[in-house]
PDB file of C-alpha atoms in Angstrom:
ATOM      1  CA  MET A   1    -119.256 143.928  -2.508  1.00  0.00           C
ATOM      2  CA  ALA A   2    -116.444 142.539  -0.009  1.00  0.00           C
ATOM      3  CA  LYS A   3    -113.177 144.176   1.003  1.00  0.00           C
ATOM      4  CA  ARG A   4    -109.888 142.262   0.152  1.00  0.00           C
ATOM      5  CA  ASP A   5    -107.233 142.322   2.963  1.00  0.00           C
ATOM      6  CA  GLY A   6    -104.021 140.841   2.292  1.00  0.00           C
ATOM      7  CA  GLY A   7    -104.302 140.524  -1.246  1.00  0.00           C
ATOM      8  CA  GLU A   8    -101.675 139.967  -3.359  1.00  0.00           C
ATOM      9  CA  VAL A   9     -99.855 143.024  -5.198  1.00  0.00           C
ATOM     10  CA  PHE A  10     -98.766 142.382  -9.085  1.00  0.00           C
ATOM     11  CA  ARG A  11     -96.537 144.520 -10.992  1.00  0.00           C
ATOM     12  CA  ILE A  12     -98.058 145.295 -14.195  1.00  0.00           C
ATOM     13  CA  THR A  13     -94.899 146.095 -16.336  1.00  0.00           C
ATOM     14  CA  GLY A  14     -91.873 144.772 -17.416  1.00  0.00           C
ATOM     15  CA  ALA A  15     -89.783 148.189 -17.586  1.00  0.00           C
ATOM     16  CA  ARG A  16     -86.215 147.716 -16.063  1.00  0.00           C
ATOM     17  CA  GLN A  17     -84.510 150.517 -14.046  1.00  0.00           C
ATOM     18  CA  GLY A  18     -83.808 153.553 -15.775  1.00  0.00           C
ATOM     19  CA  LEU A  19     -80.140 153.950 -17.933  1.00  0.00           C
ATOM     20  CA  ALA A  20     -79.260 156.595 -15.431  1.00  0.00           C
ATOM     21  CA  ASP A  21     -80.117 155.190 -12.203  1.00  0.00           C
ATOM     22  CA  ASP A  22     -78.393 152.107 -13.588  1.00  0.00           C
ATOM     23  CA  VAL A  23     -74.965 153.929 -14.431  1.00  0.00           C
ATOM     24  CA  ARG A  24     -75.296 155.902 -10.789  1.00  0.00           C
ATOM     25  CA  GLY A  25     -75.595 152.721  -9.274  1.00  0.00           C
ATOM     26  CA  ARG A  26     -72.512 151.132 -10.850  1.00  0.00           C
ATOM     27  CA  GLN A  27     -70.350 154.386 -10.423  1.00  0.00           C
ATOM     28  CA  ARG A  28     -71.322 154.335  -6.766  1.00  0.00           C
ATOM     29  CA  ARG A  29     -69.869 150.828  -6.578  1.00  0.00           C
ATOM     30  CA  TYR A  30     -66.811 151.141  -8.309  1.00  0.00           C
ATOM     31  CA  ILE A  31     -66.377 154.369  -6.363  1.00  0.00           C
ATOM     32  CA  ILE A  32     -66.479 152.385  -2.985  1.00  0.00           C
ATOM     33  CA  SER A  33     -64.962 149.626  -4.148  1.00  0.00           C
ATOM     34  CA  MET A  34     -61.796 152.060  -5.270  1.00  0.00           C
ATOM     35  CA  THR A  35     -61.559 153.784  -1.655  1.00  0.00           C
ATOM     36  CA  VAL A  36     -61.756 150.302   0.149  1.00  0.00           C
ATOM     37  CA  ARG A  37     -58.693 149.722  -2.501  1.00  0.00           C
ATOM     38  CA  THR A  38     -56.712 152.961  -1.683  1.00  0.00           C
ATOM     39  CA  LEU A  39     -57.440 152.333   2.252  1.00  0.00           C
ATOM     40  CA  SER A  40     -55.870 148.960   2.129  1.00  0.00           C
ATOM     41  CA  VAL A  41     -53.205 150.054   0.295  1.00  0.00           C
ATOM     42  CA  ILE A  42     -52.404 152.774   2.676  1.00  0.00           C
ATOM     43  CA  ALA A  43     -53.124 149.973   6.156  1.00  0.00           C
ATOM     44  CA  ALA A  44     -50.590 147.642   3.962  1.00  0.00           C
ATOM     45  CA  ALA A  45     -47.687 150.628   3.649  1.00  0.00           C
ATOM     46  CA  VAL A  46     -48.583 151.848   7.631  1.00  0.00           C
ATOM     47  CA  LEU A  47     -48.552 148.084   8.329  1.00  0.00           C
ATOM     48  CA  TRP A  48     -45.505 146.966   6.468  1.00  0.00           C
ATOM     49  CA  ASN A  49     -43.041 147.251   9.556  1.00  0.00           C
ATOM     50  CA  VAL A  50     -45.434 146.604  12.494  1.00  0.00           C
ATOM     51  CA  GLU A  51     -47.721 143.690  11.487  1.00  0.00           C
ATOM     52  CA  ARG A  52     -46.175 142.048   8.152  1.00  0.00           C
ATOM     53  CA  HIS A  53     -49.077 139.165   7.889  1.00  0.00           C
ATOM     54  CA  VAL A  54     -52.118 142.012   8.083  1.00  0.00           C
ATOM     55  CA  ALA A  55     -50.099 143.993   5.509  1.00  0.00           C
ATOM     56  CA  ILE A  56     -49.608 141.248   3.237  1.00  0.00           C
ATOM     57  CA  VAL A  57     -53.252 140.683   3.225  1.00  0.00           C
ATOM     58  CA  ALA A  58     -54.511 144.244   2.992  1.00  0.00           C
ATOM     59  CA  LEU A  59     -51.782 144.448  -0.477  1.00  0.00           C
ATOM     60  CA  ALA A  60     -53.557 141.100  -1.822  1.00  0.00           C
ATOM     61  CA  LEU A  61     -56.844 142.756  -1.127  1.00  0.00           C
ATOM     62  CA  GLY A  62     -55.292 146.357  -3.004  1.00  0.00           C
ATOM     63  CA  ILE A  63     -54.440 144.069  -5.677  1.00  0.00           C
ATOM     64  CA  LEU A  64     -57.451 142.008  -6.579  1.00  0.00           C
ATOM     65  CA  LEU A  65     -59.735 144.601  -5.525  1.00  0.00           C
ATOM     66  CA  PRO A  66     -59.496 146.862  -9.133  1.00  0.00           C
ATOM     67  CA  TYR A  67     -60.121 143.347 -10.895  1.00  0.00           C
ATOM     68  CA  ILE A  68     -63.366 142.790  -9.112  1.00  0.00           C
ATOM     69  CA  ALA A  69     -64.311 145.775  -9.009  1.00  0.00           C
ATOM     70  CA  VAL A  70     -64.145 146.662 -12.983  1.00  0.00           C
ATOM     71  CA  VAL A  71     -66.116 143.417 -13.828  1.00  0.00           C
ATOM     72  CA  ILE A  72     -69.035 144.105 -11.192  1.00  0.00           C
ATOM     73  CA  ALA A  73     -68.789 147.705 -13.036  1.00  0.00           C
ATOM     74  CA  ASN A  74     -69.182 146.431 -16.472  1.00  0.00           C
ATOM     75  CA  ALA A  75     -71.314 143.823 -15.693  1.00  0.00           C
ATOM     76  CA  GLY A  76     -74.785 143.876 -17.672  1.00  0.00           C
ATOM     77  CA  ARG A  77     -77.988 145.639 -17.121  1.00  0.00           C
ATOM     78  CA  GLU A  78     -80.009 143.888 -14.598  1.00  0.00           C
ATOM     79  CA  SER A  79     -82.692 141.540 -16.410  1.00  0.00           C
ATOM     80  CA  ALA A  80     -86.141 142.364 -16.949  1.00  0.00           C
ATOM     81  CA  PRO A  81     -88.306 141.169 -14.186  1.00  0.00           C
ATOM     82  CA  SER A  82     -91.156 138.426 -15.576  1.00  0.00           C
ATOM     83  CA  LEU A  83     -94.132 139.565 -15.769  1.00  0.00           C
ATOM     84  CA  PRO A  84     -96.915 138.162 -14.093  1.00  0.00           C
ATOM     85  CA  SER A  85     -98.942 135.514 -15.411  1.00  0.00           C
ATOM     86  CA  THR A  86    -102.249 136.361 -16.978  1.00  0.00           C
ATOM     87  CA  PHE A  87    -103.744 132.951 -16.179  1.00  0.00           C
ATOM     88  CA  MET A  88    -105.363 133.367 -12.556  1.00  0.00           C
ATOM     89  CA  PRO A  89    -106.398 130.119 -11.360  1.00  0.00           C
ATOM     90  CA  ALA A  90    -109.630 130.096  -9.196  1.00  0.00           C
ATOM     91  CA  PRO A  91    -109.102 129.428  -5.342  1.00  0.00           C
ATOM     92  CA  VAL A  92    -109.578 126.207  -4.043  1.00  0.00           C
ATOM     93  CA  ARG A  93    -112.434 125.595  -2.165  1.00  0.00           C
ATOM     94  CA  PRO A  94    -112.467 122.887   0.323  1.00  0.00           C
ATOM     95  CA  ALA A  95    -114.714 120.164  -0.658  1.00  0.00           C
ATOM     96  CA  LEU A  96    -117.799 119.894   1.829  1.00  0.00           C
ATOM     97  CA  GLY A  97    -117.242 116.843   3.989  1.00  0.00           C
ATOM     98  CA  ALA A  98    -119.500 113.480   3.597  1.00  0.00           C
ATOM     99  CA  ALA A  99    -123.328 114.124   4.823  1.00  0.00           C
ATOM    100  CA  GLU A 100    -124.022 111.795   8.313  1.00  0.00           C
ATOM    101  CA  THR A 101    -127.143 110.649   8.327  1.00  0.00           C
ATOM    102  CA  SER A 102    -128.700 110.173  11.925  1.00  0.00           C
ATOM    103  CA  GLY A 103    -132.472 109.517  13.473  1.00  0.00           C
ATOM    104  CA  ASP A 104    -133.833 106.791  10.772  1.00  0.00           C
ATOM    105  CA  ALA A 105    -131.260 104.473  10.379  1.00  0.00           C
ATOM    106  CA  ASP A 106    -130.969 101.012  12.589  1.00  0.00           C
ATOM    107  CA  THR A 107    -128.319 101.116  15.582  1.00  0.00           C
ATOM    108  CA  ASP A 108    -128.530  96.894  15.605  1.00  0.00           C
ATOM    109  CA  GLY A 109    -127.623  96.343  12.158  1.00  0.00           C
ATOM    110  CA  SER A 110    -130.896  94.408  11.262  1.00  0.00           C
ATOM    111  CA  HIS A 111    -132.121  96.493   8.537  1.00  0.00           C
ATOM    112  CA  GLY A 112    -135.489  96.000   9.235  1.00  0.00           C
ATOM    113  CA  ARG A 113    -135.387  92.443   9.644  1.00  0.00           C
ATOM    114  CA  ASN A 114    -137.362  90.618  12.767  1.00  0.00           C
TER     115      ASN A 114
END
């Protein structure tokens, strides 16, 4: 029996990620977004009299980020992965090349005529 190296691995289940893992991931993304928002509001307050342009950008980020974080956190669960096809086509084997004849053929093109 030949050993198969580098064979393709198939996923045999269409199960999605567990609900607890999904909720944990959403909470983690939301907390990271809110941390960035808090830091941007603090940066806007600190930089307001120093660098007003940077403070305005940080304030805009602090205003827009909660909306984006809520939309991301409330997005639906990931779609179920598609199952592999049950039909496995046979591997295509290259056709043999045309056989060349040698030895008995006349090379002068007369085909046995004198």
